[in-house]
Short mmCIF file of C-alpha atoms in Angstrom, two decimals:
data_model
loop_
_atom_site.label_atom_id
_atom_site.label_comp_id
_atom_site.label_asym_id
_atom_site.label_seq_id
_atom_site.Cartn_x
_atom_site.Cartn_y
_atom_site.Cartn_z
CA MET Z 1 0.07 -0.16 -0.04
CA THR Z 2 1.70 3.30 -1.04
CA SER Z 3 1.84 5.88 0.82
CA ALA Z 4 -0.57 9.40 -0.11
CA LYS Z 5 0.92 12.10 -2.41
CA PRO Z 6 1.19 15.86 -1.08
CA GLN Z 7 -1.45 18.08 -1.84
CA ILE Z 8 -0.07 21.56 -1.94
CA LEU Z 9 3.09 22.09 -4.36
CA ILE Z 10 4.89 25.18 -2.47
CA ILE Z 11 7.21 26.71 -4.97
CA GLU Z 12 9.51 29.46 -4.03
CA PRO Z 13 11.87 31.39 -6.01
CA PHE Z 14 14.05 33.11 -3.54
CA PHE Z 15 13.74 31.60 -0.55
CA GLY Z 16 14.51 34.42 2.45
CA GLY Z 17 13.44 37.34 3.88
CA SER Z 18 9.60 38.30 3.82
CA HIS Z 19 8.97 34.98 1.73
CA LYS Z 20 10.51 32.46 3.54
CA GLN Z 21 8.96 33.96 6.63
CA LEU Z 22 5.95 33.26 5.32
CA ILE Z 23 5.71 29.70 4.14
CA ASP Z 24 7.69 29.09 7.63
CA THR Z 25 4.29 30.33 9.32
CA LEU Z 26 1.81 28.67 7.01
CA VAL Z 27 3.42 25.42 6.67
CA GLU Z 28 3.39 25.43 10.46
CA CYS Z 29 -0.65 24.71 10.30
CA LEU Z 30 -0.42 21.74 7.30
CA ASN Z 31 1.60 18.01 8.62
CA LEU Z 32 3.98 17.60 6.38
CA ALA Z 33 2.57 14.67 4.01
CA ASP Z 34 0.17 16.99 3.09
CA TYR Z 35 3.36 20.24 1.77
CA GLU Z 36 6.08 19.77 -0.44
CA ILE Z 37 7.88 22.59 -1.08
CA PHE Z 38 10.47 23.48 -4.17
CA SER Z 39 13.05 26.52 -3.46
CA LEU Z 40 15.86 27.98 -4.68
CA PRO Z 41 18.36 30.18 -1.79
CA ALA Z 42 18.09 34.11 -1.41
CA LYS Z 43 19.57 35.56 -4.21
CA LYS Z 44 20.40 36.37 -7.59
CA TRP Z 45 16.39 37.93 -7.91
CA HIS Z 46 16.69 38.59 -11.92
CA TRP Z 47 18.00 35.52 -12.72
CA ARG Z 48 15.44 33.92 -10.68
CA ALA Z 49 12.70 36.02 -12.06
CA ARG Z 50 14.30 35.19 -15.53
CA THR Z 51 15.25 31.22 -15.10
CA SER Z 52 12.91 29.87 -11.73
CA ALA Z 53 9.75 28.75 -13.96
CA LEU Z 54 12.35 26.24 -15.99
CA TYR Z 55 14.70 24.96 -13.92
CA PHE Z 56 11.46 24.05 -11.29
CA SER Z 57 9.64 22.20 -14.45
CA GLN Z 58 12.10 19.64 -14.51
CA LEU Z 59 12.58 19.18 -10.69
CA ILE Z 60 8.83 19.10 -9.61
CA PRO Z 61 8.47 15.19 -10.62
CA PRO Z 62 5.92 13.96 -12.78
CA GLU Z 63 3.63 11.72 -11.08
CA HIS Z 64 1.84 13.96 -8.65
CA ASP Z 65 -1.83 14.57 -6.74
CA TYR Z 66 -1.11 17.88 -6.47
CA LYS Z 67 -4.27 19.82 -5.81
CA VAL Z 68 -2.78 23.81 -5.12
CA LEU Z 69 0.15 25.42 -6.30
CA PHE Z 70 0.90 28.05 -4.39
CA THR Z 71 3.96 30.35 -5.16
CA SER Z 72 5.62 33.54 -4.93
CA SER Z 73 5.63 36.83 -7.80
CA VAL Z 74 9.25 35.81 -8.44
CA LEU Z 75 7.90 32.87 -10.49
CA ASN Z 76 6.52 33.27 -13.81
CA LEU Z 77 3.83 31.20 -13.04
CA ALA Z 78 2.75 31.15 -16.81
CA GLU Z 79 6.41 29.51 -18.49
CA LEU Z 80 6.27 27.40 -15.85
CA ILE Z 81 1.95 25.98 -16.73
CA GLY Z 82 3.09 26.44 -20.68
CA VAL Z 83 5.98 23.47 -20.34
CA ARG Z 84 3.96 21.97 -17.68
CA PRO Z 85 0.84 21.38 -18.89
CA ASP Z 86 0.00 18.77 -15.60
CA LEU Z 87 0.09 21.53 -12.88
CA VAL Z 88 -2.84 23.29 -14.78
CA SER Z 89 -5.13 21.71 -12.80
CA CYS Z 90 -4.47 22.72 -9.93
CA ARG Z 91 -5.88 25.41 -8.42
CA LYS Z 92 -2.89 28.31 -9.06
CA ILE Z 93 -2.02 30.80 -5.55
CA VAL Z 94 -0.14 34.31 -6.10
CA TYR Z 95 1.06 36.53 -3.86
CA PHE Z 96 2.55 39.29 -4.60
CA HIS Z 97 4.46 41.00 -1.77
CA GLU Z 98 5.41 43.81 -3.99
CA ASN Z 99 5.05 44.62 -7.61
CA GLN Z 100 6.86 45.12 -10.62
CA LEU Z 101 5.18 47.87 -11.84
CA VAL Z 102 5.63 50.42 -9.24
CA TYR Z 103 9.31 49.41 -7.65
CA PRO Z 104 11.79 52.15 -8.42
CA VAL Z 105 15.16 52.25 -9.96
CA ARG Z 106 17.75 54.88 -10.08
CA GLU Z 107 17.51 55.05 -13.31
CA VAL Z 108 14.33 54.90 -16.03
CA LYS Z 109 16.56 53.20 -18.39
CA GLU Z 110 17.38 50.71 -15.72
CA ARG Z 111 14.28 49.28 -15.59
CA ASP Z 112 13.93 46.01 -17.28
CA CYS Z 113 9.88 45.67 -18.90
CA GLN Z 114 10.16 41.67 -18.60
CA TYR Z 115 9.90 41.39 -14.77
CA GLY Z 116 6.72 43.33 -15.02
CA LEU Z 117 5.30 41.45 -18.13
CA ASN Z 118 6.03 38.56 -16.88
CA GLU Z 119 3.97 39.72 -13.58
CA ILE Z 120 1.26 40.44 -15.91
CA LEU Z 121 0.85 36.42 -17.47
CA THR Z 122 1.83 35.49 -13.69
CA CYS Z 123 -2.14 36.62 -12.73
CA LEU Z 124 -3.71 36.09 -15.74
CA ALA Z 125 -2.71 31.84 -15.92
CA ALA Z 126 -3.43 32.78 -11.65
CA ASP Z 127 -6.63 31.74 -10.32
CA VAL Z 128 -6.04 33.68 -7.19
CA VAL Z 129 -4.00 36.86 -6.14
CA LEU Z 130 -3.62 37.39 -3.40
CA PHE Z 131 -1.52 41.42 -2.82
CA ASN Z 132 0.52 41.43 1.26
CA SER Z 133 -1.92 45.55 1.22
CA ASN Z 134 -4.56 47.74 -0.96
CA PHE Z 135 -1.33 49.76 -1.66
CA ASN Z 136 0.67 46.97 -3.94
CA ARG Z 137 -2.87 45.97 -5.33
CA MET Z 138 -4.04 49.06 -6.33
CA SER Z 139 -0.11 50.10 -7.26
CA PHE Z 140 -0.05 47.64 -8.90
CA LEU Z 141 -3.23 47.76 -10.72
CA ASP Z 142 -3.78 51.08 -11.81
CA ASN Z 143 -0.71 50.46 -13.18
CA VAL Z 144 -0.81 47.42 -15.49
CA GLN Z 145 -2.42 50.28 -18.68
CA PRO Z 146 -0.51 52.00 -18.45
CA PHE Z 147 2.87 49.60 -18.03
CA LEU Z 148 1.75 47.23 -21.32
CA ASN Z 149 1.14 51.25 -23.09
CA ILE Z 150 4.97 50.99 -23.17
CA GLN Z 151 4.72 48.80 -25.85
CA PRO Z 152 4.74 50.70 -29.19
CA ASP Z 153 3.57 49.04 -32.75
CA PHE Z 154 0.66 47.48 -31.36
CA LYS Z 155 -2.51 48.48 -28.05
CA LEU Z 156 -3.13 45.47 -25.27
CA LYS Z 157 -6.28 45.74 -24.78
CA HIS Z 158 -8.58 44.02 -21.17
CA ILE Z 159 -5.86 42.40 -19.66
CA ARG Z 160 -7.02 45.20 -15.66
CA GLU Z 161 -10.34 43.64 -15.68
CA ARG Z 162 -9.36 40.12 -16.71
CA ILE Z 163 -6.84 40.97 -13.55
CA GLU Z 164 -8.20 42.79 -11.44
CA LYS Z 165 -11.44 39.94 -10.47
CA LYS Z 166 -8.85 37.56 -9.11
CA CYS Z 167 -7.06 39.99 -7.36
CA GLU Z 168 -7.17 39.89 -3.49
CA VAL Z 169 -5.64 41.67 -0.02
CA LEU Z 170 -4.77 39.12 2.76
CA TYR Z 171 -2.19 40.71 5.23
CA PHE Z 172 0.73 39.54 5.33
CA PRO Z 173 0.75 37.68 9.19
CA ILE Z 174 3.34 38.32 11.71
CA LYS Z 175 3.44 35.54 14.45
CA PHE Z 176 3.48 37.91 17.35
CA HIS Z 177 2.89 36.07 19.77
CA ALA Z 178 6.78 34.64 18.65
CA PHE Z 179 7.49 37.92 19.96
CA PRO Z 180 7.52 40.09 23.87
CA ASN Z 181 5.51 42.96 24.74
CA LYS Z 182 6.63 45.50 26.20
CA ARG Z 183 3.26 47.01 27.41
CA HIS Z 184 3.19 43.70 28.86
CA MET Z 185 5.58 42.71 31.05
CA MET Z 186 6.68 44.39 34.49
CA ASP Z 187 7.66 47.21 35.86
CA ALA Z 188 10.77 45.65 37.68
CA GLU Z 189 11.83 44.56 33.84
CA LEU Z 190 11.79 47.80 33.30
CA SER Z 191 13.59 49.04 35.22
CA THR Z 192 16.50 49.21 33.03
CA ALA Z 193 14.37 49.68 29.46
CA GLU Z 194 13.81 53.39 29.67
CA PRO Z 195 16.63 55.62 30.42
CA HIS Z 196 16.13 59.14 30.27
CA CYS Z 197 16.83 59.72 26.25
CA LEU Z 198 14.59 58.33 23.97
CA HIS Z 199 16.02 55.29 21.68
CA LEU Z 200 16.02 54.99 17.56
CA ILE Z 201 15.30 52.32 15.46
CA TRP Z 202 15.98 52.02 12.23
CA PRO Z 203 15.24 47.75 11.01
CA HIS Z 204 15.12 48.16 7.00
CA ARG Z 205 17.18 46.74 4.40
CA TRP Z 206 20.09 49.25 3.19
CA GLU Z 207 19.18 49.63 0.37
CA HIS Z 208 17.74 52.61 -1.48
CA ASP Z 209 14.44 52.22 -2.10
CA LYS Z 210 13.95 52.64 1.96
CA ASN Z 211 15.92 55.68 2.05
CA PRO Z 212 19.23 55.54 4.01
CA LYS Z 213 20.37 59.05 3.05
CA LEU Z 214 16.83 60.63 4.43
CA LEU Z 215 18.64 58.47 7.60
CA VAL Z 216 21.11 60.36 8.32
CA GLU Z 217 20.26 63.79 7.25
CA VAL Z 218 17.95 63.45 10.14
CA LEU Z 219 20.14 62.33 13.10
CA MET Z 220 22.83 64.91 11.86
CA GLU Z 221 20.01 67.51 11.90
CA LEU Z 222 19.04 66.00 15.49
CA ASN Z 223 22.43 66.01 16.66
CA LYS Z 224 23.51 69.88 15.46
CA ARG Z 225 21.34 70.58 17.99
CA GLN Z 226 22.82 69.03 20.67
CA VAL Z 227 19.14 66.81 21.73
CA ASP Z 228 19.88 63.13 23.50
CA PHE Z 229 19.37 60.63 21.41
CA LYS Z 230 20.71 57.50 21.07
CA VAL Z 231 20.34 55.15 17.40
CA THR Z 232 19.96 51.23 17.33
CA ILE Z 233 20.23 50.90 12.65
CA CYS Z 234 19.91 48.12 11.84
CA GLY Z 235 18.57 45.24 8.82
CA GLU Z 236 19.33 42.90 6.06
CA SER Z 237 21.84 44.24 4.07
CA TYR Z 238 22.59 41.92 0.47
CA GLN Z 239 25.23 43.93 -1.23
CA ALA Z 240 28.13 46.64 -0.14
CA MET Z 241 27.02 49.62 2.28
CA PRO Z 242 25.22 52.99 1.72
CA GLU Z 243 27.47 55.38 0.63
CA ALA Z 244 24.79 57.40 2.99
CA PHE Z 245 26.21 55.52 6.28
CA ASP Z 246 30.48 56.38 5.48
CA GLY Z 247 31.84 57.71 8.33
CA ILE Z 248 27.97 57.76 10.62
CA GLN Z 249 29.52 56.26 13.69
CA GLN Z 250 32.36 58.23 13.98
CA LYS Z 251 30.19 60.81 13.87
CA LEU Z 252 27.35 60.03 16.06
CA GLY Z 253 29.75 58.16 18.19
CA ALA Z 254 28.20 57.09 21.71
CA LYS Z 255 25.09 57.79 20.70
CA LEU Z 256 24.74 55.10 17.29
CA ILE Z 257 25.20 51.43 20.01
CA ASN Z 258 23.64 49.26 17.18
CA PHE Z 259 25.02 49.42 13.82
CA GLY Z 260 24.56 46.44 11.38
CA HIS Z 261 22.87 43.26 11.50
CA LEU Z 262 21.37 41.37 15.39
CA THR Z 263 20.92 38.31 16.04
CA ARG Z 264 17.70 38.11 16.66
CA GLU Z 265 17.49 37.62 20.26
CA GLU Z 266 19.59 41.15 20.56
CA TYR Z 267 17.25 42.16 17.58
CA ILE Z 268 14.62 41.78 20.29
CA LYS Z 269 16.48 42.71 23.25
CA ALA Z 270 17.26 46.38 20.55
CA LEU Z 271 12.97 46.72 19.73
CA LEU Z 272 12.36 46.89 24.06
CA THR Z 273 14.00 49.32 24.91
CA GLY Z 274 13.97 50.97 22.08
CA ASP Z 275 10.97 53.86 21.90
CA ILE Z 276 10.15 55.54 18.32
CA VAL Z 277 10.86 52.87 15.75
CA ILE Z 278 11.21 55.15 12.02
CA SER Z 279 10.98 54.95 8.47
CA THR Z 280 12.36 56.79 5.95
CA ALA Z 281 11.13 53.81 2.32
CA GLY Z 282 10.67 55.68 -0.70
CA HIS Z 283 8.52 52.33 -1.04
CA GLU Z 284 7.26 50.10 0.45
CA PHE Z 285 4.57 47.55 0.49
CA TYR Z 286 3.62 46.28 4.18
CA GLY Z 287 7.00 46.85 6.47
CA VAL Z 288 7.07 43.79 8.39
CA ALA Z 289 9.97 44.86 10.45
CA MET Z 290 8.16 48.57 11.14
CA LEU Z 291 5.09 46.44 12.63
CA GLU Z 292 7.16 44.13 14.65
CA ALA Z 293 9.41 47.29 16.35
CA THR Z 294 5.34 48.72 16.94
CA TYR Z 295 4.34 45.80 18.79
CA CYS Z 296 7.08 45.16 20.95
CA GLY Z 297 6.25 48.87 22.59
CA CYS Z 298 7.87 51.24 19.86
CA TYR Z 299 6.00 53.87 18.16
CA PRO Z 300 5.85 54.34 14.20
CA ILE Z 301 6.67 56.43 12.57
CA ALA Z 302 6.29 56.57 8.77
CA PRO Z 303 6.29 58.40 5.42
CA ASN Z 304 2.62 59.92 4.43
CA LYS Z 305 1.97 58.02 1.62
CA LEU Z 306 3.31 54.18 0.11
CA VAL Z 307 0.86 51.31 2.87
CA TYR Z 308 1.67 52.98 5.92
CA PRO Z 309 -1.63 55.89 5.79
CA GLU Z 310 -3.26 52.12 5.97
CA ILE Z 311 -1.92 51.02 8.79
CA TYR Z 312 -0.87 53.88 11.38
CA PRO Z 313 -2.84 57.40 12.26
CA LYS Z 314 -2.38 59.85 10.65
CA GLU Z 315 -0.78 61.27 13.45
CA ASN Z 316 1.69 58.73 13.02
CA LEU Z 317 3.03 59.80 9.63
CA TYR Z 318 4.93 63.50 8.20
CA ASN Z 319 4.74 64.82 5.37
CA THR Z 320 8.36 66.00 4.78
CA SER Z 321 11.86 65.59 6.50
CA ASN Z 322 11.68 68.31 8.46
CA SER Z 323 8.37 68.10 9.63
CA LEU Z 324 10.32 64.66 10.62
CA ILE Z 325 12.86 66.49 12.22
CA LYS Z 326 10.85 68.44 14.99
CA MET Z 327 8.44 65.60 15.82
CA LEU Z 328 11.59 63.32 16.83
CA TYR Z 329 13.50 67.04 17.66
CA ASN Z 330 10.66 68.00 20.05
CA TRP Z 331 10.45 64.32 21.64
CA CYS Z 332 13.98 63.92 22.20
CA ARG Z 333 13.58 67.15 24.42
CA ASN Z 334 10.87 65.43 26.03
CA PRO Z 335 10.52 62.46 26.61
CA ASP Z 336 8.30 61.67 29.05
CA LEU Z 337 5.54 64.49 27.36
CA PHE Z 338 6.45 61.79 24.55
CA ARG Z 339 6.62 58.20 26.64
CA ARG Z 340 2.66 60.10 27.50
CA HIS Z 341 1.73 60.34 23.87
CA ARG Z 342 3.27 56.49 23.42
CA ASP Z 343 1.05 54.73 26.37
CA LYS Z 344 -1.79 56.92 24.41
CA PHE Z 345 -0.87 54.95 20.71
CA PHE Z 346 -1.24 51.68 22.57
CA ASP Z 347 -4.22 51.99 23.60
CA TYR Z 348 -6.69 51.71 21.22
CA PHE Z 349 -3.61 50.36 17.70
CA ASN Z 350 -5.18 47.13 16.68
CA PHE Z 351 -2.10 44.79 15.94
CA GLU Z 352 -4.88 41.46 15.82
CA ARG Z 353 -5.52 41.92 11.98
CA TYR Z 354 -1.95 41.94 11.18
CA SER Z 355 -0.71 38.48 13.44
CA ALA Z 356 -0.77 35.09 11.91
CA GLN Z 357 -3.64 33.72 14.64
CA HIS Z 358 -5.47 36.05 12.73
CA LEU Z 359 -4.69 35.69 8.91
CA VAL Z 360 -3.22 32.03 8.29
CA PRO Z 361 -7.20 30.97 8.79
CA LYS Z 362 -7.99 33.28 6.15
CA TYR Z 363 -5.00 31.19 3.78
CA MET Z 364 -5.90 28.49 4.11
CA GLU Z 365 -9.04 29.14 3.21
CA LYS Z 366 -7.78 31.02 -0.16
CA MET Z 367 -6.31 26.92 -0.40
CA ARG Z 368 -10.05 25.04 0.85
CA ILE Z 369 -8.25 23.42 3.55
CA THR Z 370 -9.43 23.02 6.98
CA VAL Z 371 -7.57 23.16 9.88
#
């Protein structure tokens, strides 16, 4: 008697960061016998987008009982189905962590249109298209036609309409229960965690779309105004250190208490001792690090654009670098007033709608799985 084959096929061409985090969170609710994962390491993103469909087409067994195919938008699903028509009967679910139609490039001429076209074709081949935020969904849909209009000698029409009816928003599920929560800790545990000066946290990828240049400008201005603060600059770094960070350790001295990648234990400790978590992003489709830091007790400050107005109240958002500087300067001068303000924020901010416990059952429902 042969054992049953897995019915869920999970494909992730970029198995790292939030892509890996999502899959790890979902499979915790599944039996090992229920699913099979095919993945590639999270590097060489451009080649993953170009060639992973061909790679996986050779790797996925020809004999299978797959009923559901779950993948991210890095995979060109249309190519995979084209060379593996045996997978066409699966319920094909694609998750968009970001989208290439509006993903920022430093120079317009750098944009390779193939990646955006891959995502459009992937949506057409899918049965369900999930986005991690409404900003992600709308920025994609609103740019389908303008993107296709780049094509010079004929016009592609009605593509958006075909895609839109498949699209839904399903927030990224964050395992808040795996984090300690400063607001629920005993006063004795926090006695050493709340020194007088404010601790600022910047926990983002060290890449240009997170705008480290703006962060440095703000910190230098605060330093120049001689207010007391300390700062943690952490997050993943896939390439060379941003030019904006050159010399920052010398310029900030003892105020820069963490600089570079932290272990998970160090990261959580920094968040628990943090007061404010800052985003300077030029682009953000969701912002896992911001929500994690907020859950741990940091007051979030983010640009009044991108996904942020969807998640945070307007008083947590800034419009200009000057307004960010002014906000931080006033709070650094009066930490006690700031902390009273922060306490009010946590009285009404709702974490449940972003939590894994609330969201994972909705993912299972999309796969039509009962757990």
